[in-house]
């Protein structure tokens, strides 16, 4: 069992937790992920690590309540335990030797983008952050991004806070004004990462994207997380859990990844409604 | 006494009924059947059956005890060399091992050794027994990577020799392929849980949720004070055919399909794990895993399940019993047939149609058997112009796996072969001092019993190594 040491509500649907898992805390690096199960019969949920405290032996996770399992997790409180917590899995993000980086985060993806921005900042890189949310109520981690970024732009889809528009808008402006980056890192919804890649393409800036497909074991055994890369004119299959979760954005077949991510949409909607009903009755 | 040419048939659930439930198919011998079957054993002095068993179970001796009605003694004889009798009695390919060498089998049907093994083990497990006494520990610590058949058998042998054994398991439940791969109807999970529990009773520590190569490395295990390590991390990454359409929704690796159903209990009511149920299912491959996937799909409610295999019935690598059971349950065998492409549903007028991107059909080509290959198996050759389309909703790839690179990539000096399997000598010793390996991580996908044999061999070698140290 793994104890929830701290819980913080970041916005109406996004929650931060620090889980006691000393072995994972000792090892986890930005870009890696963990898999947890809320209870003994629960789903295995992969979540990218949002930070860790090696001394306290805790790992920080930030998640959005999108389905039945994340809803169950969101109802847990400080001091409660969850059944399983395993990691760190996947390959850490490559952060060495980058002078100037642009971090593009979308929604809850900002939770994973933040530790990267912090790591680049710590390594002395110049950090430009662009973070986007649907509306004012969903904005998270703005102060934290401000603290580790040389420049920060906050965007909202509806313009209810900061600047209106998609994250690709300021990125395009930077690039068109002759700004150069050694690397762009995009983390967020698939469609956001796809358009970040398309925006950067004419300027030839490398883009790393963080993929979060459906998976079970997270160690390469099930193959459910496979995605297709277009590499040197060939279609190459890779597993996000062991080959990723970071990939070269120019190679990823986003349309296929988006289609695969909706494989169980019906089941998930139904499970979510059932769990909601349970909590409403209680 | 007259020789009975035929073995006692195994009582089984009615095929029509069992094809729709997950309860165990084979029900087990009664005492009368077992004692009668035991009486068919000739008790050969040279015991050819024993030499054909990867863990050398003393077969004529235990069968003699069953004949005498001393069932617990029979179990103890099996137990002396096999860590998992109730498991082996169910999943071993006896017709290729012990039973293939049975003297009775020369003229008649061989003695049903596997069924008798299961009988003795089940009778033992049904008793309420005090826990086995934990041996006095010798203070030497051994780490086992993976809690599948090789790891469990290595752990059991070493614990009984007095070692302090810790087993590290990446998943949340111990048992490896016995819990994620082999379905409930062939190997009830309660049996695996009982075997794991009995290891705990003799002092084996089992740490789930630890991925060696990620959470901890082999070198860190040595730093932590482990003096020897056994790697039994299993076969790992599923293979795909590299044909177009394999990333469509509805295409699974057998590993994923079976893990969803077995470990994650997608078959249960109110499960939190989704899986594609119903419709038409094609399973590609002809091994035991393919049979397990096909029969699982049937039980999940498929309207039609086909095994698609590129050779003929004779070359099917699955156990005979599994093939027969699958056939009885209604699995269709599409033999001499190979997929060339999987096609998905695409609504030309509605890009938001929820059916878009799901499997719709599979292009296949007929095969014929040509010249034998290096292994002597006749090579399948495509028949030109024989392509046809098979309507399907779910495709399950059961064409094998390749070893997991996680440990190799984080362990300096650990040699692997061209296929990624860990290189070991006859004792299971790897290229690293104190590091042993066995099972599918070494051989690639093989059987439970051969993995157990490898775990046993390594346990003996680790004991010898640590005794001299």
XYZ file of C-alpha atoms in Angstrom:
751
model
C 0.000 0.000 0.000
C 1.175 3.496 -0.803
C 0.144 6.430 1.401
C -1.018 9.776 0.080
C 1.192 12.223 1.955
C -0.314 15.409 0.550
C -3.226 16.408 -1.638
C -3.879 19.754 -3.264
C -6.743 20.743 -5.542
C -5.285 22.772 -8.395
C -8.522 23.481 -10.233
C -12.040 21.989 -10.289
C -10.852 18.887 -12.170
C -7.089 18.765 -11.618
C -5.587 17.383 -8.421
C -2.020 17.127 -7.183
C -0.932 14.345 -4.860
C 2.334 13.371 -3.248
C 2.546 9.630 -2.792
C 4.976 7.860 -0.478
C 7.072 5.613 -2.737
C 10.723 5.926 -1.675
C 12.220 3.640 -4.328
C 10.464 5.526 -7.123
C 11.273 8.917 -5.576
C 14.962 8.016 -5.481
C 15.099 7.283 -9.200
C 12.458 9.238 -11.095
C 13.639 11.810 -13.612
C 11.588 14.360 -15.589
C 9.736 12.730 -18.474
C 9.352 9.330 -16.802
C 6.028 7.898 -15.675
C 4.511 5.693 -13.001
C 1.552 3.300 -13.021
C -0.850 3.194 -10.108
C -3.946 1.300 -9.085
C -6.371 2.932 -6.697
C -7.713 -0.326 -5.268
C -7.277 -4.095 -5.549
C -9.611 -4.521 -8.514
C -8.705 -1.238 -10.182
C -7.343 -0.247 -13.539
C -3.639 0.427 -14.010
C -3.348 4.168 -14.648
C -0.164 5.551 -16.214
C 0.738 9.083 -15.095
C 3.832 11.070 -15.901
C 5.843 12.069 -12.829
C 5.318 15.726 -11.923
C 8.240 15.873 -9.509
C 9.660 14.075 -6.504
C 11.097 14.720 -3.089
C 13.988 12.309 -2.624
C 14.443 13.105 1.096
C 10.779 12.634 1.957
C 10.503 9.679 -0.415
C 7.444 11.061 -2.147
C 6.470 11.300 -5.794
C 4.248 14.083 -7.074
C 1.485 13.278 -9.539
C -1.015 15.640 -11.111
C -4.097 14.237 -12.773
C -7.381 15.290 -14.254
C -10.574 13.471 -13.335
C -11.426 12.209 -16.804
C -12.710 8.727 -16.089
C -13.893 6.310 -13.453
C -10.456 5.497 -11.999
C -9.232 9.093 -11.793
C -12.549 10.029 -10.182
C -12.007 7.323 -7.542
C -8.452 8.567 -6.992
C -9.648 12.164 -6.648
C -11.888 11.116 -3.749
C -8.917 9.805 -1.747
C -7.558 12.082 0.948
C -4.278 12.714 2.726
C -3.399 9.692 4.822
C -5.402 7.289 2.634
C -3.566 4.567 0.757
C -3.687 3.355 -2.812
C -3.072 -0.280 -3.765
C -0.176 -0.044 -6.192
C 2.437 2.410 -7.398
C 5.247 1.294 -9.714
C 8.010 3.088 -11.555
C 9.814 5.019 -12.716
C 9.023 3.737 -16.201
C 10.043 4.948 -19.641
C 13.085 6.886 -20.755
C 13.786 10.281 -19.088
C 13.564 13.389 -21.266
C 16.862 14.372 -22.792
C 17.722 17.675 -21.095
C 21.507 17.970 -21.427
C 23.206 20.343 -23.835
C 20.155 22.433 -24.749
C 20.847 26.181 -24.702
C 17.465 27.565 -25.600
C 14.246 25.648 -25.162
C 10.580 26.395 -25.724
C 8.172 24.450 -23.503
C 4.628 24.211 -24.860
C 2.089 22.857 -22.379
C -1.609 22.269 -22.788
C -4.112 21.709 -19.966
C -3.111 19.036 -17.471
C -0.059 18.379 -19.702
C 1.407 21.500 -18.060
C 1.849 19.398 -14.932
C 4.433 17.294 -16.735
C 5.868 20.218 -18.652
C 6.668 22.103 -15.433
C 9.350 19.742 -14.037
C 11.026 19.857 -17.451
C 10.996 23.649 -17.504
C 12.460 23.586 -13.989
C 15.146 21.102 -14.996
C 16.175 23.133 -18.067
C 16.235 26.257 -15.912
C 18.407 24.499 -13.340
C 20.806 23.417 -16.099
C 21.151 27.047 -17.167
C 19.136 26.916 -20.379
C 17.033 29.847 -21.536
C 13.426 28.753 -21.020
C 10.459 30.120 -22.952
C 7.164 28.688 -21.732
C 3.822 28.808 -23.491
C 0.963 27.277 -21.548
C -2.646 27.019 -22.648
C -5.937 26.187 -20.942
C -9.589 26.089 -21.962
C -10.628 28.899 -19.617
C -9.683 30.940 -16.536
C -10.907 28.316 -14.036
C -8.600 25.667 -15.433
C -5.327 27.613 -15.273
C -2.766 25.763 -13.127
C 0.851 26.263 -12.041
C 1.178 29.784 -13.440
C 3.434 31.011 -10.602
C 5.613 27.932 -10.793
C 6.107 28.409 -14.533
C 6.874 32.089 -14.013
C 9.577 31.182 -11.498
C 11.550 28.957 -13.881
C 10.880 30.639 -17.231
C 12.730 33.527 -18.826
C 9.514 34.260 -20.699
C 6.016 32.962 -20.036
C 2.887 33.290 -22.148
C -0.451 32.074 -20.785
C -3.238 31.409 -23.284
C -6.907 30.555 -22.827
C -9.144 29.209 -25.573
C -12.005 31.560 -24.671
C -9.941 34.575 -23.662
C -11.383 34.561 -20.127
C -7.848 34.958 -18.798
C -4.570 36.275 -20.242
C -4.362 36.023 -23.992
C -6.980 34.350 -26.182
C -6.026 31.639 -28.628
C -4.120 28.376 -29.018
C -0.577 27.793 -27.800
C 0.573 27.622 -31.411
C -0.207 31.324 -31.887
C 2.634 32.769 -29.737
C 4.927 29.960 -30.890
C 4.335 30.977 -34.492
C 4.956 34.622 -33.641
C 8.264 33.800 -31.980
C 9.414 31.703 -34.897
C 8.260 34.218 -37.522
C 10.060 37.026 -35.711
C 13.287 35.142 -36.251
C 13.518 33.620 -32.773
C 15.415 30.353 -32.696
C 15.163 27.441 -30.279
C 17.411 24.406 -29.986
C 14.369 22.380 -29.012
C 10.624 22.665 -28.581
C 8.977 20.312 -26.103
C 5.223 19.892 -26.484
C 3.137 18.153 -23.828
C -0.625 18.112 -23.848
C -3.574 16.813 -25.835
C -2.631 14.895 -29.001
C -4.200 17.505 -31.240
C -2.189 20.270 -29.563
C 1.056 18.344 -30.024
C 0.179 17.625 -33.651
C -0.347 21.333 -34.403
C 2.756 22.359 -32.473
C 4.733 20.100 -34.789
C 3.023 21.562 -37.867
C 3.750 25.104 -36.623
C 7.430 24.393 -36.027
C 7.964 22.432 -39.228
C 8.584 25.324 -41.665
C 11.291 26.599 -39.322
C 13.040 23.271 -38.917
C 13.117 23.371 -35.105
C 13.257 19.923 -33.467
C 10.105 19.040 -31.507
C 9.900 16.431 -28.762
C 6.421 15.254 -27.812
C 5.344 13.199 -24.770
C 2.909 10.416 -25.673
C 0.439 8.986 -23.186
C -1.381 6.132 -24.930
C -3.509 3.362 -23.413
C -1.261 0.779 -21.760
C -1.387 -2.004 -19.194
C 1.931 -3.166 -17.788
C 4.235 -0.318 -18.811
C 7.222 -2.643 -19.281
C 6.803 -3.587 -22.948
C 4.816 -6.756 -22.395
C 1.338 -5.926 -23.718
C 2.107 -3.823 -26.787
C -1.117 -1.870 -26.329
C 0.785 1.441 -26.262
C 2.309 0.926 -29.707
C 2.481 3.850 -32.051
C 3.684 4.265 -35.594
C 6.629 6.444 -36.537
C 7.338 7.596 -40.076
C 11.102 7.209 -40.132
C 13.248 7.467 -43.280
C 10.283 6.611 -45.499
C 9.420 3.539 -43.433
C 6.582 2.857 -40.983
C 8.172 1.801 -37.686
C 6.223 0.441 -34.695
C 7.453 1.450 -31.246
C 6.134 1.032 -27.711
C 5.559 4.259 -25.767
C 6.287 2.538 -22.446
C 9.821 1.358 -23.195
C 10.874 3.398 -26.258
C 9.195 6.599 -25.005
C 7.156 8.307 -23.728
C 9.167 11.027 -25.552
C 9.265 10.854 -29.337
C 10.462 12.985 -32.211
C 7.284 14.904 -33.048
C 8.034 14.906 -36.773
C 7.909 11.100 -36.874
C 4.732 10.402 -34.867
C 1.549 9.390 -36.710
C -0.770 11.559 -34.604
C -3.953 10.688 -36.488
C -3.445 7.014 -35.736
C -2.595 7.792 -32.091
C -5.763 9.873 -31.772
C -7.869 7.091 -33.240
C -6.299 4.489 -30.916
C -6.820 6.681 -27.863
C -10.575 6.462 -28.470
C -10.693 2.663 -28.637
C -12.640 2.295 -25.397
C -14.468 5.641 -25.436
C -17.886 4.025 -24.969
C -16.784 1.764 -22.140
C -14.996 4.623 -20.402
C -17.980 6.946 -20.613
C -20.238 4.262 -19.173
C -17.799 3.417 -16.330
C -17.415 7.108 -15.511
C -21.184 7.618 -15.300
C -21.547 4.564 -13.074
C -18.868 5.783 -10.679
C -20.395 9.270 -10.646
C -23.736 7.737 -9.721
C -22.124 5.793 -6.896
C -20.700 8.962 -5.387
C -23.969 10.807 -5.818
C -25.855 8.093 -3.946
C -23.314 8.014 -1.136
C -4.437 -58.696 -14.584
C -5.395 -57.836 -18.095
C -3.798 -54.741 -19.546
C -6.144 -51.842 -20.098
C -5.156 -50.434 -23.470
C -6.968 -47.134 -22.952
C -6.349 -44.478 -20.338
C -9.101 -43.204 -18.092
C -10.684 -40.235 -19.802
C -10.533 -36.898 -17.993
C -13.966 -35.687 -16.890
C -14.591 -32.302 -18.484
C -17.294 -29.638 -18.499
C -19.676 -30.019 -21.421
C -18.158 -28.167 -24.400
C -21.291 -26.145 -25.152
C -21.579 -24.988 -21.586
C -17.912 -24.327 -20.886
C -17.466 -22.312 -24.095
C -19.436 -19.602 -22.285
C -17.897 -19.687 -18.822
C -14.460 -19.222 -17.297
C -14.603 -22.188 -14.902
C -11.972 -24.864 -15.267
C -12.516 -27.140 -18.270
C -10.951 -30.333 -16.922
C -12.584 -31.433 -13.668
C -9.956 -33.852 -12.393
C -9.932 -37.593 -11.654
C -11.923 -39.127 -8.839
C -10.023 -41.389 -6.418
C -11.380 -44.434 -8.255
C -10.304 -43.177 -11.664
C -6.877 -42.210 -10.341
C -6.218 -45.526 -8.667
C -7.419 -47.360 -11.744
C -5.205 -45.251 -14.008
C -2.250 -45.721 -11.643
C -2.681 -49.477 -11.955
C -1.860 -49.191 -15.672
C 1.706 -48.092 -14.850
C 4.211 -50.906 -15.412
C 6.692 -49.389 -12.940
C 9.586 -49.732 -15.394
C 12.962 -50.013 -13.623
C 14.721 -47.749 -16.157
C 11.826 -45.252 -15.962
C 12.128 -43.587 -19.386
C 9.366 -41.143 -18.345
C 11.589 -39.636 -15.633
C 14.374 -38.776 -18.054
C 11.812 -37.025 -20.283
C 10.692 -34.758 -17.435
C 12.543 -31.422 -17.267
C 12.526 -31.575 -13.460
C 12.852 -35.383 -13.182
C 9.737 -36.101 -11.161
C 10.078 -39.692 -9.848
C 7.051 -40.792 -11.831
C 6.806 -44.574 -11.236
C 7.349 -44.010 -7.496
C 4.541 -41.496 -7.100
C 2.197 -43.548 -9.271
C 2.956 -46.594 -7.112
C 1.837 -44.602 -4.043
C -1.428 -43.625 -5.758
C -1.976 -47.286 -6.591
C -1.554 -48.053 -2.879
C -3.980 -45.299 -1.928
C -1.200 -43.280 -0.230
C -2.064 -40.074 -1.990
C -0.248 -37.624 0.270
C 2.951 -39.656 -0.044
C 2.521 -39.537 -3.798
C 2.294 -35.749 -3.582
C 5.431 -35.533 -1.438
C 7.386 -37.522 -4.025
C 6.338 -35.104 -6.774
C 6.955 -32.135 -4.507
C 10.535 -33.270 -3.829
C 11.579 -32.266 -7.343
C 8.787 -30.015 -8.617
C 7.872 -26.690 -7.015
C 4.463 -26.395 -8.651
C 2.758 -29.812 -8.971
C -0.806 -28.486 -9.298
C 0.342 -26.148 -12.060
C 2.389 -28.704 -14.002
C -0.333 -31.319 -13.798
C -2.471 -28.856 -15.743
C -0.246 -27.057 -18.217
C 2.712 -29.333 -19.051
C 2.815 -30.744 -22.589
C 3.032 -34.293 -21.196
C 2.466 -35.878 -24.592
C 5.842 -34.467 -25.649
C 7.598 -35.184 -22.361
C 7.007 -37.955 -19.810
C 4.052 -39.562 -21.591
C 5.906 -39.669 -24.926
C 8.408 -42.100 -23.373
C 5.889 -44.259 -21.487
C 6.421 -47.962 -22.221
C 2.660 -48.499 -22.286
C 2.550 -45.989 -25.093
C 4.464 -48.226 -27.459
C 1.451 -50.495 -27.981
C -1.350 -48.771 -26.118
C -2.220 -45.375 -24.756
C 0.452 -44.055 -22.380
C -0.334 -43.729 -18.673
C -2.036 -40.374 -17.997
C 0.876 -39.116 -15.890
C -0.170 -35.464 -15.981
C -3.670 -36.256 -14.796
C -2.305 -38.320 -11.932
C 0.066 -35.539 -10.959
C -2.835 -33.115 -10.873
C -4.902 -35.588 -8.851
C -2.232 -35.917 -6.159
C -1.644 -32.162 -6.029
C -5.335 -31.244 -5.852
C -5.952 -33.757 -3.084
C -3.041 -32.321 -1.156
C -4.246 -28.749 -1.671
C -7.775 -29.630 -0.574
C -6.540 -30.596 2.878
C -6.282 -28.110 5.679
C -2.637 -28.496 6.577
C -0.425 -26.646 9.006
C 1.945 -24.342 7.110
C 5.217 -25.910 6.029
C 7.871 -25.160 8.650
C 10.118 -22.336 7.536
C 13.702 -23.580 7.286
C 16.425 -22.020 9.427
C 17.914 -19.207 7.384
C 21.641 -19.188 6.665
C 21.944 -15.401 6.363
C 22.828 -15.388 2.666
C 20.550 -13.280 0.494
C 19.463 -14.096 -3.055
C 17.353 -11.876 -5.307
C 14.993 -13.358 -7.887
C 13.801 -11.175 -10.758
C 10.319 -12.153 -11.863
C 7.720 -14.340 -10.141
C 6.855 -16.576 -13.075
C 7.507 -20.336 -13.162
C 11.326 -20.094 -13.307
C 11.527 -17.506 -10.522
C 9.106 -19.312 -8.226
C 10.830 -22.651 -8.658
C 14.280 -21.114 -8.089
C 12.981 -19.232 -5.038
C 11.392 -22.349 -3.528
C 14.501 -24.491 -3.883
C 16.800 -21.818 -2.433
C 14.477 -21.015 0.476
C 14.369 -24.700 1.422
C 18.189 -24.681 1.426
C 18.070 -21.849 3.957
C 18.684 -18.812 1.767
C 16.945 -15.498 2.420
C 15.116 -15.085 -0.857
C 13.412 -11.954 -2.168
C 11.393 -12.132 -5.381
C 10.868 -8.878 -7.293
C 7.772 -8.693 -9.504
C 7.032 -5.831 -11.914
C 3.260 -6.334 -11.903
C 0.903 -5.986 -8.955
C 0.313 -9.736 -8.550
C 2.868 -12.543 -8.304
C 2.806 -15.444 -10.769
C 4.057 -14.028 -14.058
C 2.629 -15.812 -17.089
C 0.654 -18.090 -14.760
C -1.538 -15.117 -13.825
C -1.401 -12.767 -16.820
C -1.143 -15.331 -19.619
C -2.753 -18.682 -18.894
C -6.526 -18.319 -18.548
C -8.584 -19.229 -15.509
C -10.372 -22.062 -17.349
C -7.058 -23.840 -17.860
C -5.280 -22.845 -14.644
C -7.421 -21.360 -11.854
C -5.700 -18.365 -10.296
C -6.486 -19.669 -6.811
C -4.003 -22.484 -7.491
C -1.247 -20.037 -8.393
C -2.077 -17.914 -5.338
C -1.801 -21.001 -3.142
C 1.617 -21.899 -4.554
C 2.812 -18.338 -3.983
C 1.415 -18.395 -0.449
C 3.259 -21.613 0.325
C 6.515 -19.936 -0.727
C 5.777 -17.064 1.642
C 5.259 -19.603 4.424
C 8.799 -20.871 4.003
C 10.182 -17.352 4.255
C 10.287 -16.119 0.644
C 9.657 -12.368 0.458
C 7.720 -11.195 -2.566
C 8.004 -7.540 -3.548
C 5.446 -6.594 -6.181
C 5.579 -3.308 -8.127
C 9.357 -3.403 -8.518
C 10.725 -3.337 -12.062
C 14.317 -4.524 -12.052
C 16.144 -2.438 -14.630
C 14.027 0.590 -13.696
C 13.076 0.807 -9.994
C 16.299 -0.980 -9.040
C 19.174 -2.246 -11.149
C 21.067 -5.511 -10.882
C 24.090 -3.595 -9.588
C 22.001 -1.929 -6.891
C 20.766 -5.339 -5.756
C 24.387 -6.376 -5.204
C 25.042 -3.084 -3.362
C 22.016 -3.834 -1.177
C 23.702 -7.030 -0.037
C 22.257 -9.683 -2.322
C 25.012 -12.187 -3.069
C 23.480 -13.828 -6.114
C 20.722 -12.897 -8.544
C 18.479 -15.037 -10.721
C 16.836 -13.340 -13.706
C 13.587 -14.962 -14.786
C 12.001 -11.926 -16.356
C 10.106 -13.753 -19.090
C 9.660 -13.335 -22.781
C 8.633 -9.725 -23.015
C 7.774 -7.808 -26.108
C 5.007 -9.154 -28.351
C 5.780 -9.599 -32.048
C 3.568 -8.265 -34.807
C 3.511 -9.354 -38.465
C 4.425 -5.931 -39.858
C 1.492 -5.948 -42.248
C -0.646 -2.857 -42.909
C -3.478 -2.207 -40.471
C -1.972 -3.629 -37.283
C -2.575 -0.382 -35.410
C -6.296 -0.322 -36.134
C -8.610 -0.430 -33.136
C -9.479 -4.055 -32.481
C -6.006 -5.455 -33.158
C -4.372 -6.897 -30.047
C -1.222 -8.764 -29.187
C -2.187 -12.016 -27.461
C -0.276 -10.697 -24.423
C -2.542 -7.670 -24.202
C -5.770 -9.567 -24.850
C -4.962 -12.264 -22.301
C -3.616 -9.790 -19.720
C -6.778 -7.738 -19.972
C -8.905 -10.824 -19.443
C -6.774 -12.728 -16.911
C -4.760 -10.362 -14.736
C -7.096 -7.387 -15.128
C -10.258 -9.534 -14.968
C -11.989 -7.970 -17.956
C -14.222 -11.047 -18.057
C -15.803 -10.247 -14.699
C -18.994 -8.281 -14.280
C -18.522 -4.651 -13.230
C -14.886 -4.814 -14.244
C -12.922 -1.608 -14.642
C -10.987 -3.111 -17.559
C -12.367 -2.771 -21.075
C -11.863 -5.430 -23.764
C -13.466 -6.019 -27.175
C -16.185 -8.621 -26.756
C -18.439 -10.357 -29.212
C -18.338 -10.198 -32.992
C -15.975 -12.132 -35.214
C -12.494 -12.818 -33.887
C -9.419 -14.023 -35.780
C -6.424 -15.290 -33.799
C -3.200 -15.413 -35.791
C -0.858 -18.244 -34.769
C -1.066 -21.883 -33.755
C 0.604 -22.235 -30.368
C -0.847 -22.639 -26.878
C -1.110 -18.871 -26.535
C -3.205 -18.743 -29.714
C -5.517 -21.455 -28.324
C -5.814 -19.588 -25.012
C -6.670 -16.340 -26.800
C -9.226 -18.033 -29.078
C -10.971 -19.827 -26.236
C -10.950 -16.663 -24.115
C -12.544 -14.688 -26.970
C -15.244 -17.355 -27.240
C -15.983 -17.121 -23.512
C -16.137 -13.341 -23.708
C -19.049 -13.775 -26.092
C -17.623 -13.868 -29.618
C -20.022 -15.053 -32.307
C -17.262 -16.716 -34.284
C -13.616 -17.416 -33.477
C -11.064 -18.515 -36.060
C -7.519 -19.706 -35.605
C -5.617 -18.498 -38.659
C -2.434 -20.521 -39.121
C -0.124 -20.711 -42.111
C 0.695 -24.403 -41.878
C -1.623 -27.408 -41.500
C -3.189 -29.231 -38.563
C -0.186 -31.533 -38.187
C 2.245 -28.665 -37.659
C 0.157 -26.828 -35.055
C 2.585 -26.286 -32.179
C -0.113 -26.187 -29.465
C -0.727 -29.069 -27.072
C -3.025 -31.680 -28.562
C -5.450 -31.397 -25.676
C -5.783 -27.638 -26.150
C -6.463 -28.056 -29.870
C -9.089 -30.708 -29.186
C -10.738 -28.593 -26.507
C -10.776 -25.565 -28.799
C -12.356 -27.595 -31.592
C -14.999 -29.062 -29.298
C -15.884 -25.587 -28.094
C -16.447 -24.395 -31.642
C -13.220 -22.624 -32.579
C -12.826 -22.775 -36.372
C -9.413 -23.650 -37.775
C -8.494 -21.686 -40.897
C -5.344 -23.521 -41.818
C -2.827 -22.919 -44.609
C -3.848 -19.309 -44.510
C -1.901 -16.140 -43.755
C -3.054 -12.520 -43.317
C -1.582 -9.920 -45.652
C -3.455 -6.812 -44.533
C -6.021 -5.712 -41.964
C -8.603 -3.241 -43.204
C -10.520 -0.756 -41.109
C -13.944 0.814 -41.290
C -13.938 4.298 -42.781
C -17.147 6.257 -43.270
C -16.479 8.439 -46.323
C -19.167 10.966 -45.406
C -18.673 11.177 -41.630
C -15.159 11.503 -40.185
C -16.717 11.455 -36.682
C -18.431 8.098 -37.145
C -17.450 6.187 -33.956
C -16.879 3.034 -36.015
C -14.087 4.709 -37.983
C -10.696 3.134 -37.447
C -12.050 -0.163 -36.104
C -11.191 -3.444 -37.802
C -13.611 -4.484 -40.546
C -11.933 -7.253 -42.480
C -8.701 -9.052 -43.106
C -7.048 -9.851 -46.428
C -5.565 -13.344 -46.412
C -3.682 -15.560 -48.809
C -3.854 -19.360 -49.041
C -0.649 -21.255 -48.382
C 0.686 -24.655 -49.407
C 3.448 -26.653 -47.827
C 6.739 -26.660 -49.697
C 10.190 -28.015 -48.920
C 11.147 -28.716 -45.294
C 13.101 -25.939 -43.542
C 16.193 -26.276 -41.328
C 14.045 -27.642 -38.478
C 12.443 -30.196 -40.801
C 9.070 -28.453 -40.814
C 7.596 -27.973 -44.273
C 7.789 -24.335 -45.214
C 4.484 -22.628 -46.063
C 4.487 -21.015 -49.525
C 1.819 -18.535 -50.686
C -0.480 -19.768 -53.459
C -0.460 -17.100 -56.139
C -3.811 -15.481 -56.851
C -5.506 -17.072 -53.829
C -6.152 -13.873 -51.862
C -9.504 -13.548 -50.194
C -11.202 -11.332 -47.624
C -12.326 -12.498 -44.203
C -14.789 -10.290 -42.295
C -13.537 -9.754 -38.712
C -13.991 -7.319 -35.811
C -11.071 -8.309 -33.611
C -7.636 -9.607 -34.608
C -5.309 -11.138 -32.021
C -1.646 -11.611 -32.924
C -0.287 -14.714 -31.192
C 2.920 -15.117 -33.165
C 5.453 -15.003 -30.354
C 7.501 -12.559 -28.344
C 11.040 -11.269 -28.121
C 12.992 -10.879 -24.861
C 12.475 -7.713 -22.836
C 15.485 -5.358 -23.128
C 14.902 -3.556 -19.777
C 17.411 -5.526 -17.723
C 19.968 -5.947 -20.458
C 20.042 -2.209 -21.148
C 20.764 -1.359 -17.495
C 23.163 -4.184 -16.625
C 26.748 -3.727 -17.783
C 28.475 -6.859 -18.990
C 25.333 -8.960 -19.337
C 25.732 -10.760 -22.636
C 22.712 -11.443 -24.858
C 22.440 -13.336 -28.158
C 21.306 -12.005 -31.531
C 17.660 -12.553 -30.588
C 18.043 -10.694 -27.302
C 18.016 -13.797 -25.071
C 20.404 -13.750 -22.093
C 23.416 -15.995 -22.726
C 23.944 -18.640 -20.022
C 26.051 -21.761 -19.516
C 24.602 -25.176 -18.617
C 24.222 -24.052 -14.951
C 22.287 -20.935 -15.892
C 25.265 -18.654 -15.155
C 25.355 -15.470 -17.256
C 28.402 -13.467 -18.328
C 28.208 -11.592 -14.990
C 29.563 -13.139 -11.802
C 26.795 -14.109 -9.420
C 24.071 -13.441 -11.982
C 22.082 -16.435 -13.214
C 19.153 -16.561 -15.614
C 16.564 -18.969 -16.975
C 13.172 -19.397 -18.574
C 11.866 -17.390 -21.502
C 14.347 -14.547 -20.807
C 17.005 -17.012 -22.000
C 15.228 -19.287 -24.459
C 12.482 -17.076 -25.874
C 8.896 -18.284 -25.529
C 8.831 -21.880 -24.269
C 6.917 -23.943 -21.697
C 6.183 -23.491 -18.006
C 7.975 -26.719 -17.145
C 11.156 -25.907 -19.049
C 11.270 -22.563 -17.240
C 10.806 -24.377 -13.938
C 13.600 -26.756 -14.885
C 15.877 -23.797 -15.588
C 14.958 -22.205 -12.249
C 15.820 -25.438 -10.489
C 19.139 -25.844 -12.262
C 20.064 -22.266 -11.392
C 19.061 -22.774 -7.751
C 21.485 -25.690 -7.502
C 24.204 -23.656 -9.214
C 23.597 -20.654 -6.926
C 23.842 -22.947 -3.905
C 27.148 -24.340 -5.185
C 28.434 -20.843 -5.981
C 27.556 -19.378 -2.585
C 28.808 -22.460 -0.726
C 32.311 -21.994 -2.155
C 32.336 -18.245 -1.782
